[in-house]
Short mmCIF file of C-alpha atoms and ligand atoms in Angstrom, two decimals:
data_model
loop_
_atom_site.label_atom_id
_atom_site.label_comp_id
_atom_site.label_asym_id
_atom_site.label_seq_id
_atom_site.Cartn_x
_atom_site.Cartn_y
_atom_site.Cartn_z
CA MET A 87 0.09 0.24 -0.11
CA GLU A 88 1.21 3.08 -1.00
CA VAL A 89 1.68 5.86 1.84
CA THR A 90 -0.79 8.39 1.88
CA GLU A 91 -0.95 11.83 4.14
CA PHE A 92 -3.38 14.35 4.14
CA LYS A 93 -4.15 17.18 5.86
CA VAL A 94 -6.89 18.35 9.02
CA GLU A 95 -6.90 22.37 7.84
CA LEU A 96 -7.47 23.82 11.05
CA VAL A 97 -6.68 27.52 11.91
CA ARG A 98 -7.91 28.94 15.07
CA THR A 99 -8.90 32.19 14.93
CA VAL A 100 -11.12 32.49 18.60
CA ASP A 101 -12.25 35.53 20.18
CA GLU A 102 -11.02 35.14 24.20
CA SER A 103 -11.48 38.26 25.42
CA TYR A 104 -13.13 39.03 28.54
CA PRO A 105 -13.91 42.25 31.11
CA ILE A 106 -12.06 42.52 34.18
CA VAL A 107 -13.81 44.77 37.06
CA VAL A 108 -12.35 46.63 39.74
CA GLY A 109 -14.34 47.96 42.68
CA ARG A 110 -15.53 47.67 46.13
CA GLY A 111 -18.43 45.15 47.37
CA LEU A 112 -18.34 43.37 44.01
CA ASP A 113 -20.46 39.75 44.80
CA ALA A 114 -23.35 41.31 43.09
CA LYS A 115 -21.30 41.98 40.16
CA VAL A 116 -19.94 38.08 40.20
CA VAL A 117 -23.93 37.23 39.86
CA GLU A 118 -24.04 39.41 37.05
CA LEU A 119 -20.82 38.11 35.15
CA ALA A 120 -22.24 34.68 35.72
CA SER A 121 -25.32 35.19 34.14
CA ARG A 122 -24.21 36.43 31.00
CA GLY A 123 -24.44 34.81 27.85
CA ASP A 124 -23.90 30.93 28.09
CA LEU A 125 -22.95 30.94 31.89
CA ALA A 126 -26.55 31.98 32.75
CA GLU A 127 -27.98 28.31 31.96
CA ARG A 128 -24.83 26.41 34.22
CA ARG A 129 -24.89 25.51 37.66
CA ILE A 130 -21.86 26.59 39.76
CA ALA A 131 -19.11 25.63 41.13
CA VAL A 132 -17.10 27.95 43.56
CA ILE A 133 -13.37 26.89 44.15
CA THR A 134 -11.70 28.58 46.93
CA ASP A 135 -9.04 27.49 49.66
CA THR A 136 -10.25 26.80 53.52
CA THR A 137 -9.21 30.03 54.74
CA VAL A 138 -10.86 32.53 51.77
CA VAL A 139 -14.34 30.72 52.17
CA GLU A 140 -14.92 32.03 55.26
CA LEU A 141 -13.74 35.50 54.11
CA ALA A 142 -15.51 35.62 50.35
CA GLY A 143 -16.42 32.43 49.45
CA LYS A 144 -19.42 31.61 51.16
CA SER A 145 -20.78 35.28 50.75
CA ILE A 146 -20.33 35.05 47.29
CA ALA A 147 -22.05 31.13 46.76
CA ARG A 148 -25.17 32.95 48.65
CA ALA A 149 -25.33 35.56 46.23
CA LEU A 150 -25.53 33.45 43.68
CA ALA A 151 -27.91 31.07 45.17
CA ASP A 152 -30.19 34.13 46.27
CA ALA A 153 -29.87 34.99 42.57
CA GLY A 154 -31.41 31.15 41.82
CA ARG A 155 -28.29 29.53 40.98
CA ARG A 156 -27.61 25.92 41.53
CA VAL A 157 -24.28 26.31 43.50
CA ASP A 158 -21.77 24.15 45.35
CA VAL A 159 -18.38 25.29 47.11
CA LEU A 160 -15.47 22.99 47.08
CA ALA A 161 -12.92 24.41 49.25
CA PHE A 162 -9.05 23.01 49.59
CA PRO A 163 -6.30 23.34 52.17
CA ALA A 164 -4.71 26.87 51.63
CA GLY A 165 -1.16 27.31 50.72
CA GLU A 166 1.15 26.79 48.10
CA PRO A 167 2.09 23.06 49.23
CA ASN A 168 -1.46 22.64 47.90
CA LYS A 169 -1.21 23.71 44.36
CA VAL A 170 -0.46 20.55 43.55
CA ARG A 171 -2.29 17.70 40.75
CA ALA A 172 -3.06 15.44 44.00
CA THR A 173 -5.89 18.71 44.75
CA LYS A 174 -6.58 19.00 41.37
CA GLU A 175 -7.42 15.22 41.07
CA ALA A 176 -9.44 15.83 44.58
CA LEU A 177 -11.37 18.66 43.34
CA GLU A 178 -12.38 16.84 40.26
CA ASP A 179 -13.75 13.47 41.90
CA GLN A 180 -15.57 15.99 44.02
CA LEU A 181 -17.28 17.51 41.17
CA ILE A 182 -17.75 14.32 39.36
CA ALA A 183 -19.47 12.97 42.44
CA LEU A 184 -21.95 16.28 42.71
CA GLY A 185 -22.98 15.17 39.43
CA CYS A 186 -20.99 17.99 37.43
CA GLY A 187 -20.51 17.91 33.58
CA ARG A 188 -20.14 19.87 31.00
CA ASP A 189 -22.83 22.06 32.02
CA THR A 190 -20.59 23.86 35.17
CA LEU A 191 -18.98 27.17 35.58
CA ILE A 192 -16.00 27.24 37.65
CA VAL A 193 -15.97 30.42 39.93
CA ALA A 194 -12.81 30.66 41.55
CA VAL A 195 -12.70 32.69 44.52
CA GLY A 196 -9.34 33.32 46.26
CA GLY A 197 -5.33 34.27 45.72
CA GLY A 198 -3.02 32.86 43.03
CA VAL A 199 -2.77 29.49 44.36
CA VAL A 200 -6.56 29.15 44.20
CA THR A 201 -6.98 30.86 40.63
CA ASP A 202 -4.32 28.98 39.06
CA LEU A 203 -5.54 25.57 40.39
CA ALA A 204 -9.23 26.35 39.70
CA GLY A 205 -8.40 27.48 36.16
CA PHE A 206 -6.86 24.20 35.51
CA VAL A 207 -9.30 22.23 36.58
CA ALA A 208 -11.92 24.29 34.45
CA ALA A 209 -9.40 23.93 31.72
CA THR A 210 -9.27 20.27 31.33
CA PHE A 211 -12.83 19.28 33.67
CA THR A 212 -15.05 17.56 30.51
CA ARG A 213 -12.34 18.87 28.06
CA GLY A 214 -12.56 22.57 29.56
CA VAL A 215 -15.56 24.51 31.39
CA PRO A 216 -15.67 27.94 31.95
CA TYR A 217 -14.51 30.02 34.60
CA ILE A 218 -14.41 33.22 36.41
CA SER A 219 -11.80 34.22 38.61
CA VAL A 220 -12.27 36.46 41.51
CA SER A 221 -9.29 37.51 43.26
CA THR A 222 -8.78 38.03 46.41
CA THR A 223 -4.61 38.88 46.71
CA LEU A 224 -3.21 42.02 45.72
CA LEU A 225 -0.36 39.41 44.38
CA GLY A 226 -3.04 37.59 42.45
CA ALA A 227 -4.59 40.83 41.57
CA ALA A 228 -1.11 42.26 39.98
CA ASP A 229 -0.32 39.22 38.26
CA ALA A 230 -1.93 35.78 38.02
CA ALA A 231 -5.68 37.36 37.11
CA VAL A 232 -4.70 38.50 33.74
CA GLY A 233 -2.72 36.07 30.88
CA GLY A 234 -4.61 32.82 31.03
CA LYS A 235 -1.87 30.81 32.74
CA THR A 236 -3.31 27.90 34.48
CA ALA A 237 -0.98 25.29 36.30
CA VAL A 238 -0.04 23.41 39.32
CA ASP A 239 3.45 22.55 41.59
CA THR A 240 5.19 19.42 40.77
CA PRO A 241 8.38 18.65 42.93
CA ALA A 242 10.84 19.21 40.08
CA ALA A 243 9.23 22.59 39.45
CA THR A 244 6.59 25.14 40.17
CA ASN A 245 3.55 25.88 37.50
CA LEU A 246 5.28 22.86 35.34
CA ILE A 247 1.82 20.95 34.56
CA GLY A 248 -0.96 23.16 33.14
CA ALA A 249 -2.83 24.96 30.20
CA PHE A 250 -3.50 28.44 29.07
CA HIS A 251 -7.17 29.00 29.76
CA GLN A 252 -8.69 32.17 29.29
CA PRO A 253 -11.58 33.12 32.37
CA SER A 254 -14.63 34.51 31.62
CA ALA A 255 -14.03 37.05 33.25
CA VAL A 256 -12.04 38.49 36.47
CA VAL A 257 -13.25 40.02 39.32
CA ILE A 258 -10.94 42.30 41.48
CA ASP A 259 -13.03 43.22 44.82
CA VAL A 260 -10.39 46.08 46.36
CA ASP A 261 -12.39 45.25 49.69
CA ARG A 262 -10.90 42.00 49.85
CA TRP A 263 -7.62 43.36 50.26
CA LEU A 264 -8.70 44.74 53.90
CA THR A 265 -8.11 41.42 55.54
CA LEU A 266 -4.62 40.69 54.32
CA SER A 267 -1.38 41.39 56.61
CA ASP A 268 0.78 44.20 55.64
CA ALA A 269 3.42 41.33 54.63
CA GLN A 270 0.60 39.77 52.00
CA ILE A 271 0.34 43.11 50.36
CA ARG A 272 3.84 43.87 50.25
CA ASP A 273 4.17 40.74 48.47
CA GLY A 274 1.99 42.01 45.57
CA MET A 275 3.83 45.55 45.67
CA GLY A 276 6.70 43.63 44.32
CA GLU A 277 4.80 43.03 41.04
CA THR A 278 3.36 46.31 40.91
CA VAL A 279 6.55 48.16 40.93
CA LYS A 280 7.88 45.90 38.53
CA HIS A 281 4.48 47.10 36.01
CA ALA A 282 5.08 50.66 36.76
CA CYS A 283 9.15 50.24 35.81
CA LEU A 284 8.37 48.49 32.31
CA GLY A 285 5.13 50.24 31.65
CA ASP A 286 4.08 53.72 32.99
CA VAL A 287 6.22 56.46 34.54
CA GLN A 288 3.10 58.21 35.68
CA TYR A 289 1.95 55.19 37.44
CA PHE A 290 5.43 54.77 39.29
CA ASP A 291 5.32 58.99 39.94
CA ALA A 292 1.55 58.34 41.55
CA LEU A 293 3.39 55.23 44.02
CA GLU A 294 6.40 57.69 44.57
CA ASP A 295 3.70 60.15 45.89
CA ALA A 296 2.03 57.83 47.83
CA PHE A 297 5.05 55.49 49.29
CA VAL A 298 7.64 57.72 49.75
CA THR A 299 6.58 61.25 49.72
CA ARG A 300 3.51 60.56 51.59
CA GLY A 301 4.77 57.80 53.87
CA MET A 302 2.01 55.62 53.20
CA SER A 303 1.57 52.47 54.97
CA PRO A 304 0.24 48.92 52.97
CA ALA A 305 -2.85 49.62 55.43
CA GLU A 306 -3.72 53.16 54.53
CA PHE A 307 -3.03 52.00 50.58
CA VAL A 308 -5.86 49.19 50.75
CA ARG A 309 -8.07 51.88 51.96
CA ASP A 310 -7.25 54.78 49.72
CA ASP A 311 -9.84 54.49 47.01
CA GLY A 312 -7.59 56.46 44.33
CA LEU A 313 -4.61 54.88 44.79
CA ALA A 314 -5.88 51.00 45.46
CA GLU A 315 -8.48 51.43 42.40
CA LEU A 316 -5.04 52.75 40.21
CA VAL A 317 -2.91 49.37 41.27
CA ALA A 318 -5.58 47.18 40.59
CA ARG A 319 -6.49 48.96 37.09
CA ARG A 320 -2.92 49.47 35.79
CA ASN A 321 -1.19 46.06 36.58
CA CYS A 322 -4.02 44.56 34.74
CA GLU A 323 -3.43 47.02 31.78
CA ILE A 324 -0.04 46.88 31.86
CA LYS A 325 0.20 42.82 32.09
CA ARG A 326 -2.54 42.51 29.46
CA ASP A 327 -0.83 45.14 27.28
CA PHE A 328 2.51 42.79 27.27
CA VAL A 329 0.19 39.41 26.90
CA VAL A 330 -2.83 40.47 24.50
CA SER A 331 -0.24 40.28 21.46
CA ASP A 332 1.48 37.23 22.44
CA VAL A 333 -0.94 34.98 24.39
CA HIS A 334 1.27 31.98 24.18
CA GLU A 335 4.87 33.33 25.38
CA GLY A 336 7.51 35.36 23.65
CA ASN A 337 9.40 38.52 22.74
CA ARG A 338 6.97 40.98 24.47
CA ARG A 339 5.64 38.95 27.19
CA MET A 340 9.54 38.92 28.05
CA ALA A 341 9.31 42.32 29.45
CA LEU A 342 7.28 40.65 32.55
CA ASN A 343 10.47 39.15 33.71
CA LEU A 344 11.75 42.23 34.69
CA GLY A 345 13.50 41.73 38.33
CA HIS A 346 12.48 38.17 37.84
CA THR A 347 15.63 36.57 36.69
CA ILE A 348 17.72 37.50 40.07
CA GLY A 349 14.58 37.36 41.82
CA ARG A 350 13.59 33.95 41.11
CA ALA A 351 16.94 32.41 41.57
CA LEU A 352 16.95 34.26 44.84
CA GLU A 353 13.44 32.84 46.03
CA THR A 354 14.97 29.19 44.72
CA ALA A 355 18.96 29.67 46.62
CA MET A 356 16.95 31.11 49.79
CA GLY A 357 14.21 28.18 49.58
CA TYR A 358 11.71 29.72 49.37
CA THR A 359 12.30 31.43 52.82
CA MET A 360 11.79 34.82 51.24
CA SER A 361 8.16 35.83 49.56
CA HIS A 362 8.58 36.12 46.13
CA GLY A 363 7.55 39.73 46.06
CA GLU A 364 10.36 40.48 48.25
CA CYS A 365 12.83 38.51 46.03
CA VAL A 366 11.22 40.53 42.85
CA ALA A 367 12.08 43.90 44.86
CA VAL A 368 15.41 42.85 45.21
CA GLY A 369 15.77 41.73 42.03
CA LEU A 370 14.11 45.26 40.19
CA ASN A 371 16.87 46.84 42.24
CA LEU A 372 19.73 45.22 41.37
CA GLN A 373 18.67 45.39 37.85
CA ALA A 374 18.47 48.55 37.99
CA LYS A 375 21.32 49.26 39.60
CA TRP A 376 23.29 46.76 36.87
CA GLY A 377 21.37 48.94 34.17
CA VAL A 378 22.77 52.01 35.17
CA GLN A 379 26.17 50.54 34.45
CA PHE A 380 24.87 49.76 30.92
CA GLY A 381 23.70 52.94 30.55
CA TYR A 382 20.36 52.33 30.36
CA LEU A 383 18.92 54.40 32.82
CA THR A 384 20.40 57.07 35.05
CA GLN A 385 21.67 56.54 38.91
CA GLY A 386 19.02 59.32 39.78
CA GLU A 387 16.40 56.69 38.46
CA ALA A 388 17.64 54.00 39.90
CA ASP A 389 18.05 55.50 43.21
CA ARG A 390 13.96 55.95 43.18
CA ILE A 391 13.20 52.72 42.12
CA GLU A 392 15.06 51.87 45.47
CA ARG A 393 13.63 54.52 47.44
CA LEU A 394 10.06 53.55 46.18
CA LEU A 395 11.05 49.36 47.25
CA ARG A 396 12.23 50.67 50.70
CA ALA A 397 9.33 53.01 51.08
CA ILE A 398 7.10 50.16 50.78
CA GLY A 399 9.01 47.65 53.37
CA LEU A 400 10.44 45.47 50.50
CA PRO A 401 14.02 44.51 50.72
CA THR A 402 16.59 45.83 47.96
CA ALA A 403 19.45 43.87 48.81
CA LEU A 404 20.92 40.41 48.53
CA PRO A 405 20.96 38.69 52.20
CA GLU A 406 23.91 38.02 53.79
CA SER A 407 22.97 34.80 54.11
CA VAL A 408 22.90 34.11 50.26
CA THR A 409 25.81 33.46 48.13
CA VAL A 410 26.66 34.18 44.77
CA GLU A 411 27.37 30.21 43.60
CA ALA A 412 23.55 29.73 45.17
CA ILE A 413 21.63 32.27 43.30
CA MET A 414 23.98 31.23 39.98
CA ASP A 415 22.93 27.88 40.38
CA ALA A 416 19.34 28.34 40.59
CA MET A 417 19.71 30.55 37.22
CA THR A 418 21.53 28.53 35.17
CA HIS A 419 19.60 25.42 36.42
CA ASP A 420 16.78 25.92 33.80
CA LYS A 421 17.70 29.05 31.82
CA LYS A 422 20.88 28.53 30.51
CA GLY A 423 21.11 29.08 26.80
CA LYS A 424 23.57 27.51 23.88
CA SER A 425 26.21 30.22 24.94
CA GLY A 426 25.94 29.70 28.32
CA ALA A 427 24.54 33.04 28.79
CA ILE A 428 21.34 34.38 30.62
CA ARG A 429 18.79 36.36 28.83
CA PHE A 430 18.08 39.31 30.75
CA VAL A 431 15.61 42.24 29.97
CA PHE A 432 16.01 46.10 31.47
CA GLU A 433 14.23 49.20 31.60
CA ARG A 434 14.90 52.45 29.55
CA GLY A 435 14.49 54.57 32.22
CA ILE A 436 11.60 54.22 34.32
CA GLY A 437 8.28 53.46 32.64
CA ASP A 438 9.95 51.55 28.87
CA MET A 439 11.77 48.81 28.44
CA MET A 440 15.21 48.83 26.31
CA VAL A 441 14.82 47.14 22.89
CA PHE A 442 18.03 45.35 21.45
CA ASP A 443 19.44 43.65 18.05
CA ASP A 444 16.00 42.75 15.97
CA GLY A 445 13.23 44.00 18.21
CA ALA A 446 14.29 41.52 21.03
CA LEU A 447 13.71 42.74 24.66
CA ALA A 448 15.92 40.55 26.29
CA ARG A 449 19.87 40.10 25.93
CA PRO A 450 21.99 37.69 26.67
CA VAL A 451 24.28 38.25 29.62
CA PRO A 452 27.25 35.43 29.53
CA SER A 453 26.90 33.71 33.34
CA GLU A 454 30.77 35.57 34.42
CA GLU A 455 29.44 38.65 33.96
CA ILE A 456 26.44 38.14 36.31
CA ALA A 457 28.25 36.17 38.79
CA ASP A 458 30.62 39.32 38.93
CA PHE A 459 27.95 41.68 38.97
CA LEU A 460 26.13 39.72 41.89
CA ARG A 461 29.56 39.71 43.77
CA SER A 462 30.11 43.15 43.18
CA ALA A 463 26.14 43.97 44.71
CA ILE A 464 26.77 41.70 47.77
N1 NAD B 1534 -0.87 32.57 36.60
C1 NAD B 1534 -0.18 33.44 36.53
O1 NAD B 1534 0.23 33.94 35.73
C2 NAD B 1534 0.76 33.63 38.31
C3 NAD B 1534 1.13 34.78 38.32
C4 NAD B 1534 1.81 35.14 39.43
C5 NAD B 1534 1.52 34.14 40.70
N2 NAD B 1534 0.66 33.22 40.16
C6 NAD B 1534 0.83 32.23 41.46
O2 NAD B 1534 0.10 32.89 42.30
C7 NAD B 1534 0.64 32.22 43.60
C8 NAD B 1534 0.59 33.15 44.69
O3 NAD B 1534 -0.26 33.65 44.77
P1 NAD B 1534 -1.00 34.57 46.22
O4 NAD B 1534 0.04 35.03 47.01
O5 NAD B 1534 -2.64 34.99 46.41
O6 NAD B 1534 -1.07 32.89 46.63
P2 NAD B 1534 -2.39 32.28 47.41
O7 NAD B 1534 -3.72 31.64 46.89
O8 NAD B 1534 -2.08 31.01 48.49
O9 NAD B 1534 -2.68 33.23 48.93
C9 NAD B 1534 -1.98 33.72 49.91
C10 NAD B 1534 -2.48 33.23 51.42
O10 NAD B 1534 -3.52 34.40 51.39
C11 NAD B 1534 -4.57 33.91 51.99
N3 NAD B 1534 -5.81 34.71 51.52
C12 NAD B 1534 -6.14 35.23 50.27
N4 NAD B 1534 -7.20 36.16 50.00
C13 NAD B 1534 -7.08 36.66 51.21
C14 NAD B 1534 -7.84 37.53 52.20
N5 NAD B 1534 -8.23 38.47 51.07
N6 NAD B 1534 -7.45 37.80 53.03
C15 NAD B 1534 -6.80 37.43 53.58
N7 NAD B 1534 -6.13 36.17 53.37
C16 NAD B 1534 -6.11 36.08 52.41
C17 NAD B 1534 -5.01 32.48 51.14
O11 NAD B 1534 -5.55 31.62 52.02
C18 NAD B 1534 -3.50 32.14 51.21
O12 NAD B 1534 -3.17 31.51 52.60
C19 NAD B 1534 1.50 31.14 43.14
O13 NAD B 1534 1.19 29.82 43.29
C20 NAD B 1534 2.04 31.68 41.92
O14 NAD B 1534 2.38 30.39 40.94
C21 NAD B 1534 0.32 32.83 39.17
ZN1 ZN B 1535 6.50 37.62 39.40
#
C-alpha cells in the first residue's frame, strides 16, 4: 500500500476576550457576570481555599444562590503546598461526585493559588468548562489574574503542569484586600513596582507620591480608594498590554520578567524562605543598578526605584545568608542558553523597556558577567 498523507485544516481564530471588573463590594457583580451569555444556564462550582471560604467564598456562593443559581462550594486546604496534582484530582472527584458535567461554570475565589488551580481544573474538566476568576489577594490581582496561565506545582518545578485557559471574567474586589496582612500586601507590591517600571512612569510617580512623599502604610493604601483602584487597574492593563499580542509566550511577554531573573533565582537559593514579592524587589533594584552600569538608566532613576521599594517596606539588597554561587546555580539550572548566557530584560529609564538587536526585549549576558555583577552587589 502507498503511504498517504493528508491534512486536517485547522486554523483557529478564537475570540477569548473577557472583562476585568475592579471595585469594592462586588459580590452582586459576580452574580451578574455569571449570568452573561451561555453562563446563565450553568450550575456553579465555587472553588476556593479553607481560609478564603470564610472571608469571601461563602458570601459569593450565597449571592449566587439568592439569584436562583444552583451552587456547590469546594474548599481545598490553603497554601502553595496544596497547588499540586493531588489537589486537582481531589477537586475533580468532588465535581464528579456532585454530578457536575459540561454544564458547569467554575467560580474561582481566592489568591493566585486558587485561581491557578481552579483555572486548571476548568481547563481540563470535561475537556474544558468556563471559569470566572475572583481574585482576593493583591499578588493575585497584580499578576495571576491576567494572562490565562493556569498550573500546578510538582516537586521538580513550580507551575510545571498546566494549560492556557482564559477566564470568562476577572473580578478584583479591592475590599478583599482589607483582610490581607502587611506582608501579604507587600508581596503584591513587588509585582506592582515592576509593572510601573516596565510600562508607565506616571504610575510610578503616583506610587512614589503615596509611599515615598506621603509615607503611606500598606494598611492605609488598601483603604485609599484612588490608589487602590489605580493599582488594581494599571497592573492588569499593563500586563494585558504585554500579553495580548503574545498570548503563548514570546518576545513582548519577556518584559514581565523584569527583576525576575535574579528574583526567582534568589527565591530558589533561599529555599522559598523569602516571599516572591521580596525577591522580585531585590531583583528589580539590582537590575536597575546593573542597568546604570550599562547606560540604560541614570543613577538618579535607579535611586528612585530603590527609595520606592524601601518606602513600601520591601528589601533591596541580597541577604547576607545567600551566596553568589547558590544564586548562579538556581539561575543556570533551567535558563542556560546554548552560549552559556542568560537572557535579561532591562528598563530604559523608568516606564519603558530597552529594545535590543532585531527588536528583542532580552539580551544575553554571559554567566561570568552576571556572577561578577552579583559579587559586586553583595
Ligand atoms: N497564573 C499566573 O500568571 C500567575 C502569576 C503570578 C503568580 N501566580 C501564582 O500565584 C500564587 C501566589 O499567589 P497568592 O500569594 O495570592 O497565593 P495564595 O492564593 O496562596 O494566597 C496567599 C494566602 O493568602 C490567603 N488569602 C487569600 N485571600 C485573602 C484575603 N482576602 N485576606 C486574607 N487572606 C487571604 C490564602 O488563603 C493564602 O493562605 C503562586 O502559586 C503563583 O505561582 C500565578
Ligand atoms: Zn512574579
